[in-house]
Short mmCIF file of C-alpha atoms in Angstrom, two decimals:
data_model
loop_
_atom_site.label_atom_id
_atom_site.label_comp_id
_atom_site.label_asym_id
_atom_site.label_seq_id
_atom_site.Cartn_x
_atom_site.Cartn_y
_atom_site.Cartn_z
CA MET A 352 22.20 22.25 -5.32
CA LEU A 353 19.54 21.73 -2.67
CA THR A 354 18.14 18.70 -4.47
CA THR A 355 21.61 17.22 -4.85
CA ASN A 356 22.44 17.77 -1.19
CA ILE A 357 19.16 16.28 0.00
CA GLU A 358 19.79 13.30 -2.26
CA SER A 359 23.26 12.83 -0.73
CA ILE A 360 21.87 13.09 2.81
CA LEU A 361 19.20 10.49 2.08
CA PHE A 362 21.85 8.17 0.70
CA ALA A 363 24.26 8.61 3.60
CA ALA A 364 21.67 8.54 6.39
CA ALA A 365 20.53 4.93 5.82
CA LYS A 366 17.34 5.61 7.81
CA PRO A 367 14.02 7.39 7.21
CA ILE A 368 14.43 11.18 7.21
CA ALA A 369 11.58 13.54 8.05
CA LEU A 370 10.91 16.21 5.43
CA GLU A 371 10.34 18.62 8.29
CA GLN A 372 13.89 17.98 9.50
CA LEU A 373 15.26 18.79 6.05
CA ARG A 374 13.14 21.94 5.88
CA LYS A 375 14.50 23.17 9.19
CA TYR A 376 18.08 22.29 8.34
CA PHE A 377 18.11 24.06 4.98
CA ASP A 378 15.85 26.81 6.29
CA VAL A 379 13.51 26.68 3.31
CA SER A 380 9.76 26.30 2.89
CA ALA A 381 7.98 22.95 2.92
CA GLU A 382 7.13 23.50 -0.76
CA VAL A 383 10.78 23.80 -1.73
CA VAL A 384 11.60 20.53 0.07
CA ALA A 385 8.59 18.81 -1.50
CA GLU A 386 9.72 19.98 -4.92
CA ALA A 387 13.25 18.67 -4.39
CA VAL A 388 11.93 15.32 -3.15
CA GLU A 389 9.57 15.12 -6.12
CA ASP A 390 12.52 15.71 -8.42
CA ILE A 391 14.49 12.90 -6.74
CA ARG A 392 11.50 10.57 -6.94
CA THR A 393 11.03 11.20 -10.64
CA ARG A 394 14.66 10.41 -11.33
CA TYR A 395 14.79 7.29 -9.15
CA ASN A 396 11.38 5.58 -9.20
CA ARG A 397 11.65 4.03 -12.63
CA GLU A 398 12.22 0.48 -13.83
CA THR A 399 15.87 1.00 -14.75
CA SER A 400 16.86 2.38 -11.37
CA GLY A 401 18.10 -0.01 -8.69
CA ILE A 402 17.22 2.51 -6.01
CA HIS A 403 13.74 3.92 -5.36
CA LEU A 404 12.49 6.59 -2.99
CA LEU A 405 9.90 5.53 -0.43
CA GLU A 406 7.66 8.16 1.20
CA GLN A 407 5.24 7.70 4.07
CA GLU A 408 3.82 10.10 6.63
CA GLY A 409 6.28 12.88 5.86
CA LYS A 410 9.34 10.68 5.93
CA VAL A 411 11.50 9.53 3.02
CA GLN A 412 14.05 6.76 2.59
CA PHE A 413 16.01 5.21 -0.25
CA VAL A 414 15.08 1.55 -0.80
CA THR A 415 15.72 -1.14 -3.41
CA ASN A 416 13.77 -1.55 -6.65
CA PRO A 417 10.66 -3.74 -6.05
CA ASP A 418 11.58 -5.88 -9.08
CA ALA A 419 14.95 -6.69 -7.52
CA SER A 420 13.34 -7.84 -4.27
CA GLU A 421 13.80 -11.56 -4.79
CA ASP A 422 17.49 -11.33 -5.68
CA VAL A 423 18.29 -8.83 -2.93
CA ALA A 424 16.53 -10.99 -0.34
CA SER A 425 18.30 -14.17 -1.39
CA PHE A 426 21.71 -12.50 -1.80
CA LEU A 427 21.51 -10.86 1.61
CA LYS A 428 19.84 -13.99 3.05
CA LYS A 429 16.80 -12.18 4.39
CA ASP A 430 13.92 -14.22 5.77
CA ALA A 431 10.41 -13.61 4.55
CA THR A 432 7.92 -12.35 7.14
CA SER A 433 5.32 -14.83 8.36
CA PRO A 434 1.76 -14.30 7.04
CA LEU A 435 -0.60 -11.87 8.75
CA THR A 436 -3.46 -13.08 10.92
CA LYS A 437 -6.98 -12.06 9.92
CA PRO A 438 -7.42 -9.42 12.66
CA SER A 439 -3.97 -7.96 11.86
CA LEU A 440 -4.75 -7.83 8.17
CA GLU A 441 -8.12 -6.17 8.76
CA THR A 442 -6.66 -3.58 11.12
CA LEU A 443 -3.69 -2.83 8.86
CA THR A 444 -6.04 -2.39 5.91
CA VAL A 445 -8.07 0.24 7.74
CA ILE A 446 -4.92 2.02 8.95
CA ALA A 447 -3.27 1.88 5.51
CA TYR A 448 -6.30 3.25 3.65
CA ARG A 449 -7.56 5.65 6.32
CA GLY A 450 -4.41 6.57 8.23
CA PRO A 451 -3.67 8.56 10.23
CA VAL A 452 -6.73 7.19 12.00
CA THR A 453 -7.82 7.38 15.65
CA ARG A 454 -8.64 4.34 17.73
CA PRO A 455 -12.40 5.17 17.97
CA GLU A 456 -12.56 5.49 14.17
CA LEU A 457 -10.83 2.17 13.76
CA GLU A 458 -13.20 0.55 16.24
CA GLN A 459 -16.18 2.10 14.50
CA ILE A 460 -15.13 0.42 11.26
CA ARG A 461 -14.19 -2.95 12.77
CA GLY A 462 -16.95 -2.99 15.38
CA VAL A 463 -14.63 -4.45 17.96
CA ASN A 464 -12.24 -3.24 20.65
CA CYS A 465 -8.82 -2.75 19.04
CA GLY A 466 -6.56 -2.12 22.04
CA VAL A 467 -4.75 -5.45 21.96
CA ILE A 468 -4.30 -5.61 18.21
CA LEU A 469 -2.96 -2.03 18.09
CA ARG A 470 -0.41 -2.87 20.78
CA ASN A 471 0.71 -5.98 18.88
CA LEU A 472 1.10 -4.09 15.62
CA LEU A 473 3.07 -1.34 17.39
CA ILE A 474 5.40 -3.95 18.90
CA ARG A 475 5.93 -5.58 15.51
CA GLY A 476 6.77 -2.16 14.11
CA PHE A 477 4.03 -2.33 11.48
CA ILE A 478 2.31 0.85 12.62
CA GLU A 479 3.28 4.10 14.30
CA GLU A 480 1.50 6.12 16.92
CA THR A 481 1.66 9.91 16.92
CA GLN A 482 -0.20 12.55 18.86
CA ASP A 483 -2.66 14.51 16.79
CA ARG A 484 -2.72 18.06 18.13
CA THR A 485 -6.05 19.02 16.61
CA ARG A 486 -7.86 15.80 17.48
CA LEU A 487 -6.13 15.64 20.88
CA GLN A 488 -5.63 11.91 20.75
CA PRO A 489 -3.19 9.41 19.30
CA VAL A 490 -3.47 8.59 15.61
CA TYR A 491 -2.11 5.53 13.85
CA SER A 492 -0.50 5.15 10.46
CA VAL A 493 1.42 2.31 8.84
CA SER A 494 5.18 2.46 9.30
CA ILE A 495 7.86 2.74 6.64
CA ASP A 496 8.91 -0.80 7.59
CA PHE A 497 5.43 -2.09 6.78
CA MET A 498 5.47 -0.22 3.47
CA ARG A 499 8.73 -1.97 2.67
CA LYS A 500 7.13 -5.34 3.46
CA LEU A 501 4.32 -4.47 1.06
CA GLY A 502 6.81 -3.40 -1.59
CA LEU A 503 5.20 0.02 -1.92
CA THR A 504 7.01 3.32 -2.28
CA HIS A 505 3.78 5.25 -1.73
CA LEU A 506 0.40 4.28 -0.28
CA GLU A 507 -1.23 5.71 -3.41
CA GLU A 508 -0.03 2.58 -5.17
CA LEU A 509 -2.66 0.60 -3.24
CA PRO A 510 -5.71 -0.23 -5.39
CA GLU A 511 -8.55 2.28 -4.95
CA TYR A 512 -6.47 4.22 -2.42
CA GLU A 513 -7.78 7.67 -3.28
CA SER A 514 -11.44 6.71 -3.29
CA PHE A 515 -11.19 5.18 0.17
CA HIS A 516 -8.70 7.58 1.71
CA THR A 517 -10.92 10.56 1.00
CA ASN A 518 -14.38 9.03 1.00
CA GLN A 519 -17.28 11.24 1.90
CA SER A 520 -19.67 8.54 3.05
CA ILE A 521 -17.03 6.96 5.26
CA ASP A 522 -16.21 10.39 6.68
CA GLU A 523 -19.91 10.86 7.45
CA LEU A 524 -20.16 7.52 9.20
CA LEU A 525 -17.03 8.12 11.21
CA LYS A 526 -18.37 11.47 12.37
CA THR A 527 -21.02 9.62 14.34
CA THR A 528 -18.21 7.98 16.32
CA PRO A 529 -18.63 8.52 20.02
CA ASP A 530 -15.68 10.41 21.49
CA GLU A 531 -14.79 7.68 23.91
CA SER A 532 -13.59 4.42 22.47
CA VAL A 533 -15.80 1.35 22.31
CA VAL A 534 -15.90 -0.36 25.74
CA MET B 1024 -32.12 -20.63 10.06
CA PHE B 1025 -28.65 -21.00 8.64
CA GLU B 1026 -25.93 -22.82 10.57
CA ILE B 1027 -22.49 -21.23 10.70
CA GLU B 1028 -19.48 -23.37 11.53
CA SER B 1029 -18.10 -22.71 14.98
CA GLU B 1030 -15.19 -20.65 13.80
CA GLN B 1031 -13.64 -17.76 15.67
CA PHE B 1032 -14.68 -14.42 14.22
CA THR B 1033 -12.51 -11.33 14.31
CA GLY B 1034 -15.52 -9.38 15.56
CA PRO B 1035 -19.31 -9.16 15.61
CA LEU B 1036 -19.41 -7.46 12.21
CA GLU B 1037 -17.61 -10.33 10.57
CA LEU B 1038 -20.12 -12.75 12.04
CA LEU B 1039 -23.03 -10.63 10.82
CA LEU B 1040 -21.55 -10.36 7.37
CA GLU B 1041 -21.04 -14.09 7.24
CA LEU B 1042 -24.65 -14.76 8.30
CA ILE B 1043 -26.09 -12.37 5.75
CA GLU B 1044 -23.88 -13.62 2.94
CA ALA B 1045 -24.65 -17.24 3.81
CA GLU B 1046 -28.28 -16.50 2.93
CA SER B 1047 -27.28 -14.43 -0.11
CA LEU B 1048 -29.00 -11.35 1.23
CA SER B 1049 -27.91 -7.77 0.72
CA ILE B 1050 -27.16 -5.62 3.73
CA SER B 1051 -30.31 -3.87 4.92
CA GLU B 1052 -32.41 -3.49 8.05
CA VAL B 1053 -34.65 -6.29 6.87
CA SER B 1054 -31.79 -8.71 6.36
CA LEU B 1055 -30.29 -7.71 9.71
CA ALA B 1056 -33.59 -8.44 11.44
CA HIS B 1057 -33.70 -11.71 9.55
CA VAL B 1058 -30.36 -12.96 10.88
CA THR B 1059 -30.86 -11.70 14.44
CA GLU B 1060 -31.81 -15.12 15.75
CA SER B 1061 -28.90 -16.88 14.04
CA TYR B 1062 -26.59 -14.25 15.47
CA LEU B 1063 -27.89 -14.74 19.01
CA ALA B 1064 -27.78 -18.52 18.62
CA HIS B 1065 -24.20 -18.35 17.43
CA ILE B 1066 -22.85 -16.25 20.28
CA GLU B 1067 -24.71 -18.42 22.74
CA LYS B 1068 -23.17 -21.56 21.32
CA ASN B 1069 -19.66 -20.18 20.77
CA GLU B 1070 -19.06 -17.64 23.45
CA PRO B 1071 -16.75 -14.88 22.19
CA PRO B 1072 -13.51 -14.23 24.12
CA PRO B 1073 -14.14 -12.16 27.27
CA ASP B 1074 -12.48 -9.00 25.93
CA GLU B 1075 -14.73 -9.03 22.88
CA LEU B 1076 -17.92 -10.22 24.52
CA ALA B 1077 -19.14 -6.67 25.14
CA ASP B 1078 -18.74 -5.78 21.45
CA PHE B 1079 -20.76 -8.85 20.44
CA LEU B 1080 -23.48 -7.98 22.94
CA ILE B 1081 -23.70 -4.35 21.80
CA VAL B 1082 -24.37 -5.56 18.27
CA ALA B 1083 -26.90 -8.04 19.65
CA THR B 1084 -28.88 -5.26 21.33
CA ARG B 1085 -28.78 -3.16 18.17
CA LEU B 1086 -30.09 -6.13 16.19
CA LEU B 1087 -32.92 -6.63 18.64
CA LEU B 1088 -33.78 -2.95 18.40
CA ILE B 1089 -33.95 -3.16 14.62
CA LYS B 1090 -36.05 -6.28 14.76
CA SER B 1091 -38.48 -4.83 17.27
CA ARG B 1092 -38.81 -1.68 15.18
CA LEU B 1093 -39.78 -3.76 12.17
CA LEU B 1094 -42.26 -5.79 14.19
CA LEU B 1095 -43.95 -2.98 16.06
CA PRO B 1096 -46.31 -0.95 13.91
CA ASP B 1097 -45.73 2.22 15.91
CA PRO B 1098 -42.10 2.49 16.84
CA VAL B 1099 -41.45 4.42 19.99
CA VAL B 1100 -37.69 4.23 19.78
CA GLU B 1101 -35.65 7.13 18.48
CA GLU B 1102 -34.86 7.16 14.81
CA GLU B 1103 -31.10 7.52 14.94
CA ASP B 1104 -28.68 4.74 15.69
CA THR B 1105 -30.86 1.91 14.39
CA SER B 1106 -30.13 2.42 10.72
CA ASP B 1107 -26.45 2.91 11.52
CA LEU B 1108 -25.73 -0.78 11.83
CA ALA B 1109 -26.52 -1.51 8.21
CA ALA B 1110 -24.34 1.39 7.07
CA GLN B 1111 -21.58 0.38 9.43
CA LEU B 1112 -21.69 -3.18 8.15
CA LYS B 1113 -21.51 -1.98 4.56
CA MET B 1114 -18.45 0.08 5.42
CA TYR B 1115 -16.89 -2.89 7.19
CA LYS B 1116 -17.53 -5.03 4.14
CA GLN B 1117 -15.70 -2.54 1.93
CA PHE B 1118 -12.63 -2.74 4.11
CA VAL B 1119 -12.75 -6.54 4.21
CA GLU B 1120 -12.72 -6.44 0.42
CA LEU B 1121 -9.82 -4.00 0.45
CA SER B 1122 -7.88 -6.24 2.80
CA VAL B 1123 -7.63 -8.75 -0.04
CA HIS B 1124 -5.41 -6.28 -1.93
CA LEU B 1125 -3.25 -5.76 1.12
CA GLU B 1126 -2.92 -9.47 1.77
CA LYS B 1127 -1.95 -10.15 -1.82
CA GLN B 1128 0.60 -7.39 -1.71
CA PHE B 1129 2.03 -8.65 1.59
CA ASN B 1130 2.20 -12.30 0.55
CA ALA B 1131 3.88 -11.47 -2.75
CA HIS B 1132 7.05 -10.95 -0.68
CA VAL B 1133 8.18 -8.03 -2.77
CA GLU B 1134 10.14 -6.37 -0.03
CA LEU B 1135 12.02 -3.13 -0.44
CA PHE B 1136 15.32 -3.06 1.39
CA PRO B 1137 16.88 0.05 2.85
CA ARG B 1138 20.58 0.64 3.14
CA GLU B 1139 21.79 -1.22 6.20
CA LYS B 1140 23.59 0.47 9.01
CA ALA B 1141 27.14 -0.73 9.50
CA ASP B 1142 27.49 -3.39 12.18
CA THR B 1143 30.54 -1.88 13.80
CA ILE B 1144 30.84 1.42 15.57
CA LYS B 1145 33.16 3.60 13.60
CA ILE B 1146 35.99 5.12 15.61
CA LEU B 1147 36.86 8.36 13.95
CA GLU B 1148 40.05 9.02 15.83
CA LEU B 1149 42.26 6.98 18.11
CA VAL B 1150 42.28 8.72 21.46
CA ILE B 1151 44.78 7.45 24.06
CA PRO B 1152 43.89 8.36 27.63
CA GLU B 1153 46.40 10.44 29.52
CA GLY B 1154 49.16 8.73 31.52
CA VAL B 1155 49.18 5.54 29.52
CA THR B 1156 52.69 4.15 29.12
CA THR B 1157 54.05 0.67 28.53
CA THR B 1158 54.98 0.48 32.23
CA SER B 1159 51.49 1.46 33.42
CA LEU B 1160 49.92 -1.12 31.10
CA HIS B 1161 52.26 -3.79 32.50
CA GLU B 1162 51.46 -2.73 36.05
CA SER B 1163 47.73 -2.87 35.59
CA PHE B 1164 47.92 -6.24 33.91
CA THR B 1165 49.98 -7.63 36.80
CA LYS B 1166 47.41 -6.21 39.19
CA LEU B 1167 44.60 -7.81 37.23
CA LEU B 1168 46.29 -11.22 37.37
CA LYS B 1169 46.78 -10.82 41.14
CA ASN B 1170 43.08 -10.05 41.55
CA LEU B 1171 42.21 -13.15 39.60
CA GLU B 1172 44.44 -15.43 41.70
CA PRO B 1173 41.82 -16.50 44.28
CA PHE B 1174 39.57 -17.44 41.41
CA PHE B 1175 42.26 -19.62 39.79
CA ASN B 1176 43.00 -21.27 43.16
CA LEU B 1177 39.37 -22.12 43.67
CA LYS B 1178 39.25 -23.78 40.30
CA GLN B 1179 42.33 -25.84 41.10
CA VAL B 1180 40.81 -27.20 44.33
CA ALA B 1181 37.56 -28.04 42.61
CA LEU B 1182 39.47 -29.85 39.90
CA GLU B 1183 41.44 -31.91 42.38
CA ARG B 1184 38.31 -32.91 44.17
CA VAL B 1185 36.67 -34.10 41.01
CA VAL B 1186 39.70 -36.26 40.25
CA SER B 1187 39.71 -37.64 43.78
CA VAL B 1188 36.05 -38.55 43.71
CA LYS B 1189 36.56 -40.30 40.40
CA GLU B 1190 39.55 -42.21 41.80
CA ARG B 1191 37.77 -43.16 44.98
CA PHE B 1192 34.76 -44.21 42.95
CA ASP B 1193 36.93 -46.66 40.98
CA GLU B 1194 38.55 -47.94 44.16
CA ILE B 1195 35.25 -48.71 45.86
CA ARG B 1196 33.82 -50.27 42.74
CA ASP B 1197 36.85 -52.56 42.36
CA ALA B 1198 36.59 -53.48 46.02
CA ILE B 1199 32.89 -54.32 45.84
CA MET B 1200 33.51 -56.50 42.80
CA GLN B 1201 35.80 -58.66 44.88
CA ARG B 1202 33.89 -58.68 48.16
CA ALA B 1203 30.09 -58.81 47.94
CA ARG B 1204 29.66 -56.62 51.04
CA PHE B 1205 31.56 -54.35 53.42
CA THR B 1206 30.96 -51.24 55.45
CA PHE B 1207 31.69 -47.56 54.96
CA ARG B 1208 34.16 -47.68 57.83
CA ASP B 1209 36.17 -50.28 55.93
CA ILE B 1210 36.73 -47.74 53.18
CA VAL B 1211 37.43 -44.73 55.33
CA GLY B 1212 39.54 -46.63 57.82
CA THR B 1213 40.64 -44.64 60.83
CA GLY B 1214 42.42 -41.35 61.30
CA LYS B 1215 41.86 -40.09 57.75
CA SER B 1216 41.08 -36.41 57.08
CA LYS B 1217 37.55 -34.99 56.92
CA VAL B 1218 37.99 -34.19 53.22
CA GLU B 1219 38.90 -37.83 52.54
CA THR B 1220 35.75 -39.02 54.25
CA VAL B 1221 33.62 -36.55 52.30
CA ILE B 1222 35.19 -37.68 49.04
CA SER B 1223 34.54 -41.32 49.90
CA PHE B 1224 30.97 -40.50 50.73
CA LEU B 1225 30.47 -38.63 47.43
CA ALA B 1226 31.94 -41.58 45.57
CA LEU B 1227 29.59 -43.90 47.42
CA LEU B 1228 26.60 -41.73 46.54
CA GLU B 1229 27.62 -41.86 42.91
CA LEU B 1230 27.78 -45.67 43.09
CA VAL B 1231 24.31 -45.75 44.60
CA LYS B 1232 23.05 -43.48 41.87
CA GLN B 1233 24.52 -45.73 39.20
CA ARG B 1234 22.89 -48.70 40.94
CA VAL B 1235 26.17 -50.50 41.46
CA VAL B 1236 25.66 -50.82 45.19
CA HIS B 1237 22.87 -50.88 47.71
CA VAL B 1238 23.41 -49.21 51.09
CA VAL B 1239 21.74 -49.70 54.46
CA GLN B 1240 22.19 -47.64 57.58
CA GLY B 1241 20.45 -48.78 60.76
CA ASP B 1242 20.43 -45.46 62.55
CA SER B 1243 22.07 -42.01 62.41
CA PHE B 1244 25.88 -42.14 62.81
CA GLU B 1245 25.89 -45.92 62.59
CA ASP B 1246 28.14 -47.61 60.09
CA ILE B 1247 26.81 -47.92 56.55
CA GLU B 1248 26.57 -51.37 55.12
CA ILE B 1249 27.40 -51.60 51.43
CA LYS B 1250 26.10 -54.47 49.29
CA ARG B 1251 26.74 -55.20 45.66
CA ILE B 1252 23.74 -55.24 43.37
CA ASP B 1253 24.08 -58.25 41.10
#
């Protein structure tokens, strides 16, 4: 029942829904919601299904099958996004693989002040900024819209995602990050 | 020393990487010390944008520190921080390599589309405000028309004036075609209204603009002499 109702809500909502919101609404544990979502994903994310479930940063949304992309785009007359500039691409790569990441961490990896590029990416809706309560500073992660542009339903589909997302030597290096941002 | 084209780098690390790779070296303190001079030469020749200059200079100082440590037999500088640059550059390189995946993925244009929100706002129920009757609707529409009246009148006047200027324009042009020269007073005559005079003047200005006539006025308030431009 719960799984069915969550599935119906996701279909009707037509926007990303936070798992936390579902948990509160149904008054169940996070595990129960995760289980229901996993069940939905298993049923939908397969070649023969026209609808797939996209998940990013605790939010889920129904989207089209990646293989149908070309036809959907041309039928609905959607324009393709212009290519990314080198700094954008570099920054998005770090945020996609390491997100949620803080600005000092990002600057430690790129070796350059990232204020302007972060603002641009926020404006374009490619990344999202949230407050991290334990780190006491904003953290950045790629947005659901950017995931859609990449054609990914989960960041784990990125090559070598796991090895870079949880990488001990990178963690070590980032620990040496000064608390204040570069410059 | 290797020459790097004067291209804009996304940051000091990219420049360093480029310099090291141009000489087919692996990333180490020795190779960093080796490219220090090329690095300094490059940022001197192609000054980085002001907001990134500091980042380029920080890396420059770290390079100099590494180089001096390798040159001096008894280093007095603290151990930490110097070896970081090599590690940091290696990490940067990994992400540059990863960005190839992301770029490929992005440029494949395999976009996933969500369900679109309806364009129109759905009205669930038709709610008619209290006191609305056919009479009150008629009354308010009459009132609205009355309020708009001054606006319509204005338009009418403006329209008339445009027609008049156009007419007067034709009149003066026909006149000037027959007589090579005459004065403004000839057109206006005597005892005509102020509006008439203004319209004649506007028509005359239009003729001047279109280079049909040439006008000369000796002094303020004197008559204007109008000549045909042949």
